[in-house]
Coordinates of C-alpha atoms and ligand atoms in Angstrom, one line a residue:
M58 CA -17.0 1.0 16.0
K59 CA -20.7 1.8 16.6
N60 CA -21.5 3.0 20.1
L61 CA -18.0 2.2 21.3
L62 CA -17.1 5.8 20.9
L63 CA -19.0 6.8 24.0
P64 CA -16.9 5.0 26.7
V65 CA -13.6 6.0 25.1
L66 CA -14.4 9.6 24.9
L67 CA -15.9 9.6 28.4
A68 CA -12.6 8.2 29.7
F69 CA -10.9 11.1 27.9
S70 CA -12.8 13.7 29.8
L71 CA -11.7 12.2 33.1
S72 CA -8.1 12.9 32.1
A73 CA -5.8 15.3 33.8
F74 CA -3.0 14.5 31.3
A75 CA -4.4 16.9 28.6
Q76 CA -4.0 19.9 30.8
Q77 CA -0.2 20.1 30.7
D78 CA 0.2 18.8 27.2
P79 CA 1.0 21.6 24.7
Y80 CA -0.4 19.4 21.9
M81 CA -3.7 18.7 23.6
G82 CA -3.3 14.9 23.1
I83 CA -3.1 15.2 19.3
V84 CA -1.0 12.7 17.4
P85 CA 0.8 13.6 15.2
A86 CA 1.7 16.8 17.0
P87 CA 0.6 19.7 14.9
V88 CA 2.8 22.6 13.6
S89 CA 1.2 25.1 15.9
V90 CA -1.3 24.9 18.8
K91 CA -2.6 27.9 20.8
K92 CA -4.8 26.8 23.6
G93 CA -7.7 28.9 24.5
K94 CA -10.1 29.2 27.4
G95 CA -13.4 27.4 27.7
E96 CA -14.9 24.9 25.4
F97 CA -17.3 24.5 22.5
K98 CA -20.4 22.4 23.2
L99 CA -21.7 20.2 20.4
T100 CA -25.4 19.3 20.9
A101 CA -28.3 18.2 18.8
E102 CA -28.8 21.9 18.0
T103 CA -25.4 22.5 16.6
I104 CA -25.4 23.5 12.9
I105 CA -22.9 21.8 10.7
L106 CA -22.1 24.0 7.7
A107 CA -20.1 23.0 4.7
D108 CA -19.3 24.9 1.5
S109 CA -18.7 21.5 -0.2
P110 CA -21.2 19.1 1.4
G111 CA -20.1 16.3 -0.8
Q112 CA -16.4 16.6 0.0
K113 CA -15.1 13.3 1.5
A114 CA -13.9 15.1 4.6
V115 CA -17.4 16.4 5.2
V116 CA -19.0 13.0 4.6
F117 CA -16.5 11.4 7.0
F118 CA -17.3 13.9 9.7
A119 CA -21.0 13.5 9.4
D120 CA -20.5 9.7 9.5
Y121 CA -18.4 10.0 12.6
L122 CA -21.0 12.1 14.4
K123 CA -23.7 9.6 13.4
K124 CA -21.8 6.7 14.9
A125 CA -21.4 8.7 18.1
G126 CA -25.2 9.1 18.1
F127 CA -25.4 12.6 16.8
D128 CA -27.4 13.0 13.6
N129 CA -27.0 16.7 12.9
N130 CA -27.5 17.3 9.3
I131 CA -25.0 19.1 7.1
T132 CA -26.2 22.5 5.9
D133 CA -24.9 23.8 2.5
M134 CA -23.2 27.0 3.4
N135 CA -23.7 28.3 -0.2
Q136 CA -27.4 28.5 0.4
L137 CA -27.0 30.9 3.3
E138 CA -26.5 34.6 3.0
K139 CA -23.0 35.9 3.3
G140 CA -21.5 36.4 6.8
H141 CA -23.2 33.4 8.3
R142 CA -20.1 31.2 8.6
D143 CA -19.6 32.1 12.2
M144 CA -23.2 31.8 13.3
K145 CA -23.7 30.8 16.9
N146 CA -23.4 27.1 17.8
S147 CA -22.1 26.1 14.4
I148 CA -19.2 24.1 13.0
S149 CA -18.2 25.2 9.5
L150 CA -16.0 23.2 7.2
S151 CA -14.7 25.2 4.4
V152 CA -12.7 24.7 1.2
N153 CA -13.3 28.2 -0.1
F154 CA -11.6 30.5 2.3
K155 CA -9.2 33.4 1.8
G156 CA -5.5 32.8 2.0
D157 CA -3.1 30.0 1.2
L158 CA -2.3 27.0 3.2
P159 CA 0.5 24.6 2.5
L160 CA -0.4 21.4 0.7
E161 CA -2.6 19.1 2.9
G162 CA -2.7 21.9 5.5
Y163 CA -5.6 23.1 7.6
Q164 CA -6.6 25.7 10.2
L165 CA -8.9 25.0 13.0
F166 CA -10.4 27.7 15.1
I167 CA -12.3 26.4 18.1
F168 CA -14.2 29.2 20.0
E169 CA -16.9 28.8 22.7
D170 CA -19.7 29.6 20.3
H171 CA -18.5 28.3 17.0
I172 CA -15.8 26.2 15.2
I173 CA -14.2 27.0 11.9
L174 CA -12.2 24.5 10.0
N175 CA -10.5 25.5 6.8
G176 CA -8.6 23.2 4.5
R177 CA -8.6 22.1 0.9
G178 CA -8.8 18.4 -0.2
A179 CA -6.9 16.3 2.2
G180 CA -6.2 19.3 4.4
L181 CA -9.9 19.5 5.3
F182 CA -9.8 15.8 6.1
Y183 CA -6.8 16.1 8.4
G184 CA -8.5 19.0 10.1
V185 CA -11.5 16.7 10.7
Q186 CA -9.1 14.1 12.2
T187 CA -7.7 16.6 14.6
L188 CA -11.1 17.9 15.6
I189 CA -12.3 14.3 16.3
Q190 CA -9.2 13.7 18.4
L191 CA -10.2 16.8 20.5
M192 CA -13.8 15.8 20.9
Q193 CA -14.9 14.5 24.3
V194 CA -18.2 12.7 24.3
K195 CA -19.7 13.6 27.7
N196 CA -23.0 11.8 27.1
A197 CA -25.4 11.0 24.4
N198 CA -26.4 14.7 24.0
L199 CA -23.1 16.5 24.5
I200 CA -19.7 16.5 23.0
T201 CA -17.2 19.2 24.2
V202 CA -14.2 20.5 22.4
P203 CA -11.6 22.6 24.2
C204 CA -11.0 26.0 22.7
A205 CA -7.8 26.4 20.6
V206 CA -6.4 27.7 17.4
I207 CA -4.4 25.1 15.4
K208 CA -2.4 25.5 12.2
D209 CA -1.0 22.4 10.7
Y210 CA 0.5 20.8 7.6
P211 CA 2.8 17.8 7.0
R212 CA 6.5 17.6 6.9
F213 CA 6.5 15.0 4.2
G214 CA 4.1 14.4 1.3
Y215 CA 4.6 10.6 1.4
R216 CA 3.6 9.1 4.7
G217 CA 3.4 5.4 4.2
M218 CA 2.5 2.2 6.0
H219 CA 3.1 -1.2 4.4
L220 CA 1.4 -4.6 5.0
D221 CA 2.6 -8.0 3.8
V222 CA -0.5 -10.1 3.0
S223 CA 1.5 -12.9 1.3
R224 CA 3.2 -14.5 4.3
H225 CA -0.1 -14.3 6.1
F226 CA -3.4 -13.2 4.6
F227 CA -5.6 -10.5 6.0
D228 CA -9.2 -10.2 5.0
V229 CA -11.0 -7.2 3.5
D230 CA -12.4 -6.1 6.9
F231 CA -9.0 -6.0 8.4
I232 CA -7.6 -4.0 5.6
K233 CA -10.3 -1.5 6.1
K234 CA -9.6 -1.4 9.8
Y235 CA -5.9 -0.8 9.0
L236 CA -6.8 2.0 6.6
D237 CA -9.0 3.6 9.3
L238 CA -6.1 3.7 11.6
M239 CA -3.8 5.2 9.0
A240 CA -6.3 7.9 8.2
A241 CA -6.8 8.8 11.9
Y242 CA -3.1 9.5 12.2
K243 CA -2.8 11.3 8.8
L244 CA -0.8 8.7 6.9
N245 CA -1.7 8.8 3.2
T246 CA 0.0 5.9 1.4
F247 CA -0.8 2.2 1.9
H248 CA 1.9 -0.1 0.4
W249 CA 0.1 -3.4 -0.2
H250 CA 2.6 -6.2 -0.5
L251 CA 0.4 -8.5 -2.6
T252 CA 2.8 -11.2 -3.9
D253 CA 5.7 -13.2 -2.5
D254 CA 7.1 -16.7 -2.4
Q255 CA 4.5 -17.8 0.1
G256 CA 1.3 -16.7 -1.7
W257 CA -0.1 -14.7 -4.6
R258 CA -3.0 -12.7 -3.3
I259 CA -4.5 -10.7 -6.1
E260 CA -6.9 -12.1 -8.8
I261 CA -5.5 -11.7 -12.3
K262 CA -8.1 -12.6 -14.9
K263 CA -5.7 -13.5 -17.7
Y264 CA -3.7 -15.9 -15.5
P265 CA -6.1 -17.6 -13.2
K266 CA -3.6 -20.2 -11.9
L267 CA -1.8 -17.3 -10.1
T268 CA -4.6 -17.6 -7.5
E269 CA -5.9 -21.1 -8.1
T270 CA -2.4 -22.5 -7.4
G271 CA -0.4 -19.6 -6.2
S272 CA -2.6 -18.4 -3.4
M273 CA -2.4 -21.7 -1.5
R274 CA 0.5 -23.3 0.3
A275 CA 0.4 -26.8 1.7
Q276 CA 1.6 -25.9 5.1
T277 CA 3.5 -23.3 7.1
K278 CA 6.7 -23.4 9.1
I279 CA 6.0 -22.5 12.7
N280 CA 9.3 -22.0 14.4
R281 CA 12.2 -19.7 13.5
A282 CA 15.0 -22.1 12.8
G283 CA 17.0 -22.2 9.6
I284 CA 15.3 -22.7 6.3
D285 CA 15.7 -26.5 6.1
T286 CA 15.0 -27.4 9.7
G287 CA 12.1 -26.9 12.0
F288 CA 8.5 -28.1 12.0
Y289 CA 5.5 -27.4 10.0
D290 CA 1.8 -27.1 10.8
N291 CA 0.5 -29.6 8.2
T292 CA -2.3 -27.2 7.4
P293 CA -3.1 -25.8 4.0
Y294 CA -3.1 -22.0 4.0
G295 CA -4.4 -19.5 1.5
G296 CA -6.4 -16.5 0.5
F297 CA -6.6 -13.8 -2.1
Y298 CA -8.5 -10.7 -3.0
T299 CA -10.9 -10.7 -6.0
Q300 CA -10.7 -7.7 -8.3
D301 CA -14.0 -6.5 -7.0
Q302 CA -12.6 -6.6 -3.4
V303 CA -9.6 -4.7 -4.6
R304 CA -11.8 -2.0 -6.1
E305 CA -13.8 -1.8 -2.9
I306 CA -10.6 -1.3 -0.9
V307 CA -9.1 1.2 -3.3
A308 CA -12.4 3.3 -3.0
Y309 CA -12.4 2.9 0.8
A310 CA -8.9 4.2 0.9
A311 CA -9.6 7.1 -1.4
D312 CA -12.5 8.2 0.8
R313 CA -9.8 8.6 3.5
F314 CA -7.3 10.4 1.2
I315 CA -5.1 7.3 1.1
T316 CA -3.4 6.1 -2.1
I317 CA -2.7 2.4 -2.4
I318 CA 0.6 1.3 -3.9
P319 CA 0.3 -2.3 -5.0
E320 CA 3.5 -4.3 -5.0
I321 CA 4.0 -7.1 -7.5
E322 CA 7.4 -8.6 -6.6
M323 CA 10.0 -9.4 -9.3
P324 CA 12.3 -10.9 -10.3
G325 CA 12.8 -12.6 -6.9
H326 CA 10.3 -13.5 -4.2
S327 CA 8.3 -15.1 -7.0
M328 CA 7.9 -18.8 -6.0
A329 CA 4.1 -18.6 -5.8
A330 CA 4.0 -17.3 -9.4
V331 CA 6.6 -19.8 -10.6
A332 CA 4.7 -22.7 -8.9
S333 CA 1.6 -21.6 -10.8
Y334 CA 3.4 -21.1 -14.2
P335 CA 6.7 -22.9 -14.2
E336 CA 7.5 -21.5 -17.7
L337 CA 8.3 -18.2 -15.9
S338 CA 11.4 -19.8 -14.4
C339 CA 14.7 -20.8 -15.9
N340 CA 14.0 -24.5 -15.2
P341 CA 10.4 -25.0 -16.4
G342 CA 10.7 -28.8 -16.0
K343 CA 11.4 -28.6 -12.3
P344 CA 8.6 -29.3 -9.8
Y345 CA 7.8 -26.2 -7.9
K346 CA 5.6 -25.4 -4.9
V347 CA 4.4 -22.3 -3.2
A348 CA 6.9 -21.7 -0.4
E349 CA 6.2 -23.0 3.0
T350 CA 9.0 -21.3 4.9
W351 CA 10.7 -18.0 4.9
G352 CA 13.9 -16.5 3.4
E353 CA 15.4 -16.2 -0.1
F354 CA 14.7 -18.8 -2.7
K355 CA 16.9 -19.9 -5.6
D356 CA 14.3 -20.0 -8.3
V357 CA 13.2 -16.6 -9.7
Y358 CA 11.6 -15.2 -12.9
C359 CA 13.7 -15.9 -16.0
P360 CA 14.2 -12.8 -18.1
T361 CA 12.6 -14.4 -21.3
E362 CA 10.3 -12.6 -23.7
E363 CA 7.5 -14.9 -22.4
T364 CA 8.1 -13.7 -18.9
F365 CA 8.1 -10.0 -19.8
K366 CA 4.9 -10.5 -21.8
M367 CA 3.2 -12.2 -18.9
L368 CA 4.4 -9.6 -16.3
D369 CA 3.3 -6.7 -18.6
D370 CA -0.1 -8.3 -18.8
I371 CA -0.3 -8.7 -15.1
L372 CA 0.8 -5.2 -14.5
F373 CA -1.7 -4.0 -17.0
E374 CA -4.6 -5.5 -15.0
V375 CA -3.1 -4.2 -11.8
M376 CA -2.9 -0.7 -13.2
L377 CA -6.6 -0.9 -14.1
L378 CA -7.4 -1.5 -10.5
F379 CA -5.0 1.0 -8.8
P380 CA -5.3 4.6 -10.1
G381 CA -2.2 5.9 -8.2
K382 CA 1.0 7.1 -9.8
Y383 CA 3.2 4.3 -8.4
I384 CA 3.5 0.6 -9.0
H385 CA 5.9 -1.2 -6.7
I386 CA 7.8 -3.9 -8.6
G387 CA 9.8 -5.2 -5.6
G388 CA 13.3 -5.9 -6.8
D389 CA 14.7 -7.0 -3.4
E390 CA 16.7 -10.1 -2.5
C391 CA 16.8 -11.7 -6.0
N392 CA 19.0 -14.7 -5.7
K393 CA 21.2 -15.0 -8.8
F394 CA 21.8 -18.8 -8.6
A395 CA 19.3 -19.7 -11.4
W396 CA 20.6 -17.0 -13.7
K397 CA 24.2 -18.0 -13.2
N398 CA 23.3 -21.6 -14.1
S399 CA 21.1 -20.8 -17.1
D400 CA 22.6 -20.9 -20.6
F401 CA 19.8 -18.6 -21.7
C402 CA 20.7 -15.9 -19.1
Q403 CA 24.4 -16.1 -19.8
Q404 CA 23.7 -15.7 -23.5
L405 CA 21.4 -12.7 -22.8
I406 CA 24.1 -11.1 -20.6
A407 CA 26.5 -11.5 -23.6
D408 CA 24.0 -10.3 -26.2
K409 CA 23.0 -7.2 -24.3
N410 CA 26.6 -6.4 -23.2
L411 CA 25.7 -6.6 -19.6
K412 CA 28.3 -6.9 -17.0
D413 CA 27.0 -9.7 -14.9
E414 CA 23.8 -11.0 -13.2
E415 CA 23.4 -7.6 -11.4
G416 CA 23.4 -6.0 -14.9
L417 CA 20.8 -8.5 -15.9
Q418 CA 18.7 -7.5 -12.9
S419 CA 19.0 -3.9 -13.9
Y420 CA 18.0 -4.9 -17.5
F421 CA 15.0 -6.7 -16.0
I422 CA 13.8 -3.8 -13.9
S423 CA 14.4 -1.3 -16.8
R424 CA 12.3 -3.4 -19.2
I425 CA 9.5 -3.4 -16.7
E426 CA 9.9 0.3 -16.0
Q427 CA 9.6 1.0 -19.7
F428 CA 6.2 -0.8 -19.8
V429 CA 4.9 0.9 -16.6
N430 CA 6.1 4.3 -17.9
S431 CA 4.4 3.7 -21.2
Q432 CA 1.1 3.4 -19.3
G433 CA 1.7 6.8 -17.6
R434 CA 2.8 5.3 -14.3
S435 CA 6.1 5.2 -12.3
I436 CA 7.9 2.3 -10.6
I437 CA 9.2 2.1 -7.0
G438 CA 11.7 -0.6 -6.1
W439 CA 13.5 -1.7 -3.0
D440 CA 17.1 -0.4 -2.9
E441 CA 18.6 -3.5 -4.6
I442 CA 17.4 -2.0 -7.9
L443 CA 20.5 0.3 -7.6
E444 CA 22.7 -2.8 -8.1
G445 CA 23.8 -3.0 -11.7
G446 CA 22.4 0.5 -12.5
L447 CA 19.2 2.2 -11.6
A448 CA 16.3 2.3 -14.0
P449 CA 16.0 5.9 -15.3
N450 CA 12.8 7.1 -13.6
A451 CA 12.6 4.7 -10.6
T452 CA 11.9 5.8 -7.1
V453 CA 13.9 3.9 -4.5
M454 CA 12.7 2.5 -1.2
S455 CA 15.7 2.4 1.1
W456 CA 15.3 -0.5 3.5
R457 CA 18.8 -1.8 4.1
G458 CA 19.8 1.3 6.1
E459 CA 19.9 4.7 4.4
A460 CA 22.8 4.1 2.1
G461 CA 20.7 3.2 -0.9
G462 CA 18.4 6.1 -0.4
I463 CA 21.3 8.5 -0.1
K464 CA 22.9 7.2 -3.2
A465 CA 19.7 7.4 -5.2
A466 CA 19.0 10.9 -4.0
Q467 CA 22.5 11.9 -5.1
L468 CA 21.7 10.5 -8.5
G469 CA 18.6 12.7 -8.6
H470 CA 16.0 9.9 -7.9
D471 CA 13.2 10.2 -5.5
V472 CA 13.5 8.2 -2.3
I473 CA 11.3 6.8 0.4
M474 CA 13.1 6.1 3.6
T475 CA 12.1 2.9 5.4
P476 CA 15.3 1.6 7.1
G477 CA 15.1 -1.3 9.5
S478 CA 18.0 0.3 11.3
G479 CA 15.8 3.3 11.9
G480 CA 13.0 1.5 13.7
M481 CA 10.9 1.3 10.6
Y482 CA 10.5 -2.5 10.7
F483 CA 7.5 -3.3 12.8
D484 CA 8.2 -7.0 12.5
H485 CA 11.1 -6.4 14.9
A486 CA 10.4 -6.8 18.6
Q487 CA 9.3 -3.8 20.7
S488 CA 11.8 -4.5 23.5
K489 CA 14.6 -6.8 24.4
S490 CA 12.5 -8.6 27.0
P491 CA 12.1 -12.4 26.5
Q492 CA 8.4 -11.9 27.2
E493 CA 7.9 -10.3 23.8
P494 CA 6.1 -12.6 21.3
L495 CA 8.0 -14.3 18.5
S496 CA 9.3 -11.8 16.0
I497 CA 11.6 -11.9 13.1
G498 CA 14.5 -10.6 15.3
G499 CA 15.9 -7.1 15.7
N500 CA 14.7 -4.6 18.2
A501 CA 12.6 -1.5 17.4
P502 CA 11.2 0.0 20.6
L503 CA 8.8 2.9 20.3
S504 CA 11.6 5.4 21.2
K505 CA 13.7 4.2 18.3
T506 CA 10.9 4.6 15.8
Y507 CA 10.1 8.0 17.2
A508 CA 13.7 9.2 17.0
Y509 CA 14.1 8.4 13.3
D510 CA 14.7 11.4 11.0
P511 CA 14.3 10.6 7.3
A512 CA 16.4 13.5 6.1
P513 CA 20.0 12.3 6.2
S514 CA 22.5 15.1 6.9
E515 CA 24.8 13.7 4.2
L516 CA 22.5 15.2 1.6
T517 CA 22.6 18.8 0.3
K518 CA 19.4 20.9 0.6
D519 CA 18.6 20.2 -3.0
Q520 CA 19.2 16.4 -2.7
Q521 CA 17.0 16.4 0.4
Q522 CA 14.1 17.4 -1.9
H523 CA 14.3 13.9 -3.3
I524 CA 13.4 12.4 0.1
I525 CA 9.7 12.4 -0.6
G526 CA 8.8 10.6 2.6
V527 CA 9.0 7.8 5.0
Q528 CA 7.3 4.5 5.6
A529 CA 7.2 1.6 8.1
N530 CA 6.9 -2.0 7.1
L531 CA 4.9 -4.8 8.6
W532 CA 6.2 -8.1 7.2
T533 CA 4.1 -11.0 8.5
E534 CA 6.2 -14.2 8.6
Y535 CA 5.5 -14.4 12.3
I536 CA 2.2 -12.5 12.4
P537 CA -0.5 -15.1 11.7
T538 CA -3.4 -13.2 13.3
S539 CA -4.9 -9.7 12.9
A540 CA -4.6 -9.2 16.7
K541 CA -0.8 -9.8 16.5
A542 CA -0.6 -7.4 13.5
E543 CA -2.2 -4.7 15.6
Y544 CA 0.0 -5.6 18.5
M545 CA 3.1 -5.1 16.4
L546 CA 1.7 -2.0 14.7
L547 CA 0.6 -0.2 17.8
P548 CA 1.7 2.1 19.3
R549 CA 4.7 2.3 16.9
M550 CA 2.5 3.5 14.0
L551 CA 1.8 6.6 16.0
A552 CA 5.5 7.3 16.3
L553 CA 5.8 6.8 12.5
A554 CA 3.0 9.3 12.0
E555 CA 4.8 11.9 14.0
V556 CA 8.1 11.2 12.1
A557 CA 6.3 11.7 8.9
W558 CA 4.1 14.7 9.8
T559 CA 5.5 16.8 12.7
P560 CA 8.3 19.4 12.3
V561 CA 11.4 18.2 14.0
A562 CA 11.3 21.2 16.4
N563 CA 8.0 20.0 17.8
K564 CA 9.1 16.4 18.5
D565 CA 9.4 15.5 22.1
F566 CA 9.5 11.8 23.1
R567 CA 8.6 12.4 26.7
N568 CA 5.6 14.4 25.9
F569 CA 4.6 11.9 23.2
S570 CA 5.1 8.7 25.3
E571 CA 3.9 10.0 28.7
E572 CA 1.1 12.4 27.8
R573 CA -0.3 11.7 24.4
I574 CA 0.2 8.0 24.0
P575 CA -1.7 7.1 27.2
R576 CA -4.7 9.0 25.8
Q577 CA -4.5 7.6 22.3
L578 CA -4.2 4.0 23.5
V579 CA -7.4 4.2 25.6
R580 CA -9.1 5.6 22.5
L581 CA -7.8 2.7 20.4
D582 CA -9.0 0.3 23.0
A583 CA -12.6 1.4 22.6
Q584 CA -12.3 1.3 18.9
G585 CA -11.5 -2.4 19.1
Y586 CA -7.8 -2.3 18.3
D587 CA -5.2 -4.5 20.0
Y588 CA -1.9 -2.9 21.0
R589 CA 1.2 -3.5 23.0
V590 CA 0.7 -1.9 26.4
P591 CA 3.9 -0.2 27.3
V592 CA 5.3 -0.9 30.8
A593 CA 4.5 1.7 33.5
I594 CA 6.0 5.1 32.9
G595 CA 8.9 5.2 35.3
A596 CA 9.4 1.4 35.3
S597 CA 12.0 -0.6 33.3
D598 CA 14.2 -3.6 33.4
T599 CA 17.1 -2.1 35.5
V600 CA 19.3 -2.6 38.4
M601 CA 19.6 0.4 40.8
T602 CA 21.9 0.6 43.8
G603 CA 21.2 2.4 47.1
S604 CA 19.4 1.9 50.4
K605 CA 16.3 4.1 50.1
F606 CA 14.2 4.4 47.0
T607 CA 11.2 6.5 46.1
I608 CA 9.6 5.0 43.0
E609 CA 7.2 7.1 41.1
L610 CA 5.1 5.4 38.4
Q611 CA 2.4 6.3 36.0
P612 CA 0.1 4.1 34.0
S613 CA 1.1 3.9 30.4
V614 CA -2.6 3.8 29.4
E615 CA -5.2 6.2 30.8
G616 CA -7.5 4.5 33.3
A617 CA -5.1 1.5 33.6
T618 CA -3.9 0.1 37.0
I619 CA -0.3 -0.7 37.9
Y620 CA 0.1 -3.8 40.1
Y621 CA 3.3 -4.6 41.8
T622 CA 5.1 -7.2 43.9
L623 CA 8.2 -7.0 46.0
D624 CA 8.5 -10.7 46.6
G625 CA 9.9 -11.8 43.2
Y626 CA 6.7 -13.2 41.9
T627 CA 5.0 -12.1 38.7
P628 CA 2.5 -9.4 39.5
R629 CA -1.2 -9.8 38.6
E630 CA -4.5 -8.2 39.4
T631 CA -4.6 -9.9 42.8
D632 CA -1.5 -8.0 43.9
L633 CA -1.1 -4.6 45.4
P634 CA -2.3 -1.7 43.1
Y635 CA 0.1 1.2 42.9
T636 CA -1.7 4.3 44.3
A637 CA 1.2 6.5 45.5
P638 CA 4.9 6.7 45.2
L639 CA 6.6 3.7 46.8
Q640 CA 9.0 4.3 49.6
I641 CA 11.3 1.3 49.7
T642 CA 14.2 0.7 52.1
V643 CA 16.5 -2.1 51.2
P644 CA 18.4 -3.8 54.0
E645 CA 22.2 -4.0 53.7
K646 CA 23.5 -6.7 51.3
M647 CA 20.0 -7.4 50.0
T648 CA 18.2 -6.9 46.7
I649 CA 14.5 -6.2 46.4
D650 CA 12.9 -7.1 43.2
L651 CA 10.2 -4.6 42.3
K652 CA 8.1 -6.1 39.5
T653 CA 5.3 -4.1 37.9
I654 CA 2.6 -4.8 35.4
V655 CA 0.1 -2.4 33.8
I656 CA -3.4 -3.8 33.2
T657 CA -5.8 -1.6 31.3
A658 CA -9.5 -1.2 32.0
S659 CA -10.2 -3.5 29.0
G660 CA -7.9 -6.2 30.5
K661 CA -4.8 -5.8 28.2
R662 CA -1.6 -6.4 30.0
S663 CA 1.9 -5.0 29.7
L664 CA 5.0 -7.1 30.0
V665 CA 6.4 -7.4 33.5
A666 CA 9.1 -4.8 34.2
D667 CA 11.7 -5.9 36.7
M668 CA 13.6 -3.3 38.8
K669 CA 16.2 -4.7 41.0
L670 CA 16.9 -2.4 44.0
E671 CA 20.3 -3.4 45.3
N672 CA 22.0 -2.4 48.6
K673 CA 25.5 -3.8 48.0
Ligands
TNX905 C1 13.5 -8.5 4.0 S1 12.5 -5.7 3.4 C2 12.5 -8.5 3.0 C3 11.2 -9.2 3.3 C4 11.2 -9.9 4.6 C5 11.8 -8.9 5.6 C6 11.7 -9.4 7.1 C7 12.5 -6.4 2.0 C8 12.5 -5.6 0.9 N1 12.6 -7.8 1.9 O1 11.0 -10.2 2.3 O2 9.9 -10.2 5.0 O3 13.2 -8.7 5.3 O4 12.1 -8.4 7.9

C-alpha cells in the first residue's frame, strides 16, 4: 500500500461528488453526519494525542499516517495538563471521555483547528476508519479533512465475511489483504472455511496426513458441467496454512478488531479428511481421493467413537489457535447414502432410538457440540443442523433462504443471516450479462445485496434479538485467482457492510451507488484491489422506444472515462469519449445501438452496456 495512498487521495480532492452527498462518501453510511464549514489541515506540525497510545486503533492510525508519508508521533495525553485535549492543530483519540456510546460506537468532531475522536475498543477503531475515509492527501505535506460532526454505531454486532480456501487456496498475504478490506468497512467477523471435499487447509499436529494427503488434489475440474462429465486440468493443486501462519493471521485480524471463526466441516464435505484417514468413513476399505470436482459426495464421516475421538482432537487443536467464542462445524449438505447402507449406522440409529438418518445427523452434531461446549466455546452450523433436531446451544447460519433462520430464532437460538436468495452469495454473477465471468450460477447484482434486510418481519421483537447479524459468503469453486476473488467481492462487500452497519432509515441505493461507490472504487484501485467496474450510471441493457433521446451518463468510478459507439461495435478507448449528454435522433423504423463502456484511470473496464434506441 506504501506510497499508493497519495494518488488515490489526490483523486478524491478533485471530486465534486462529495459536495452533495449527505454521507460525505463514507461507507457504510454512519448513523448521523452533520457537515460543517471549512476543513482541518493535517501537516507535519499536527499533534496526535491519545489517552491510550498502545490501543490498536491508535497504532493503526499512526501506521496509516506513516504509510502516507507523515511521521507525526503520538503524544500520550495523560502526560499533559488537563484541558489540553482541544489544543490547536491536534487530533485526539480518546477512550476516556464522558458519556456513554453504544457498543462499537464513536463520535468524531472535525473542526478547523482540531479533531476529537471518542470511542472505546472497536469504537475508536471504527472512528479511525471513518476519519481515514474523509482524509484527502493533497500533497506530501498536507492532508485535509472536511469539518463535520459524526455519531455512529452499528446495527448488528455480527458483521461477517466468509472465504472458502478449500476449493481454491489463498495465501497468507491475500488473507491479510482481505482482512484489511473488511476492517476498512467495519466488518468484524471473518468466517474461514478451512476444510472441504477438495482440500484440508489447516495443519493439525496430531493428524499430519490431513495436510500431507488431504491438502492436495490430483487435478481440478475446469468447466461447469455435471459432476461426472467435463474436463480436468491434469495439474496437482494444493496448499495449507501452518499453525504458525494461522496464529499470525489471527493476530493480524485481532489488531483490526476482527474475530476469526474457523470452519471444520462435518459430517459431510469431508472427502479430503476421509482420503487422508479412510477409517473415518463407513467403508474404510474403499479407495478414496481428495475431490477433484464440485458438489455433494456420498462418502462422509461415520459416527463411530473413533471418528468422534479424532474430531475432538482436531477441534481441540483448532481451539488452541482461535480464541473466539465460535467454532463453525459445518453441517451442510451431508449426503445420507453411506449411513443408509451402513449396518453400523443402522444399529446406532436403533440403539440410540433415533428416528432416521436425520436423527443421526442431529446426534452427530450434538456430540460435537458437547465437546466444544465443554471447552467453553459454542458451535455454529449451517441451517441443515435443524434437520432431526437442533443441538441445544447451537447458532444457526441461514443460507437456504431465511426459513431456517426464522425457525431457529423462534426456537430461541441465535441466528446469522446469509441467504443466497438475499444477495449474500458472492459466488453468484453480478449481472445477467453473458459478459460476466464464469460463476456458480445465480444472480446477485449490487442492488440486490444492498436491498437485503436481515431482520425478517415474521419474527416478533423478542425473536428479532436472536438475529445477531449478517454475512456474505465467497465460495471459490470457480474462483481460482485472488484477482477474481476481489472481482467477485467488490463492490458487493461494501453493500454488505452497509446492510450490517447502517440503520435502515439511512440506506439509499442511489446515493450509495452513484455518489459513494465511485469514490470508494477509485480508492480501492490505488490500494491495489481488483473490482468489478459497474457500467456507466444511466446505462443498462435495455430497449427504449421513441425518436429523440437525451442520454445522460456518469462514470461509475471517479476519474474514469465512458466511451461509446452508435455503430453496433464494441466500444473501446479508441472510440468517442462521453463528455456531455448525447442527443440522439433515431430515423423512423430504425434502431440505434448505443453501446458504452467505462474505463478507469488504472485501465479497468466495465462490461459493455447495450441500449437499443428504437423508433418503431
Ligand atoms: C452450497 S452454502 C454450499 C457450498 C457451495 C455453495 C456454492 C453451503 C453451506 N454449502 O458447499 O460451495 O453452495 O454456492
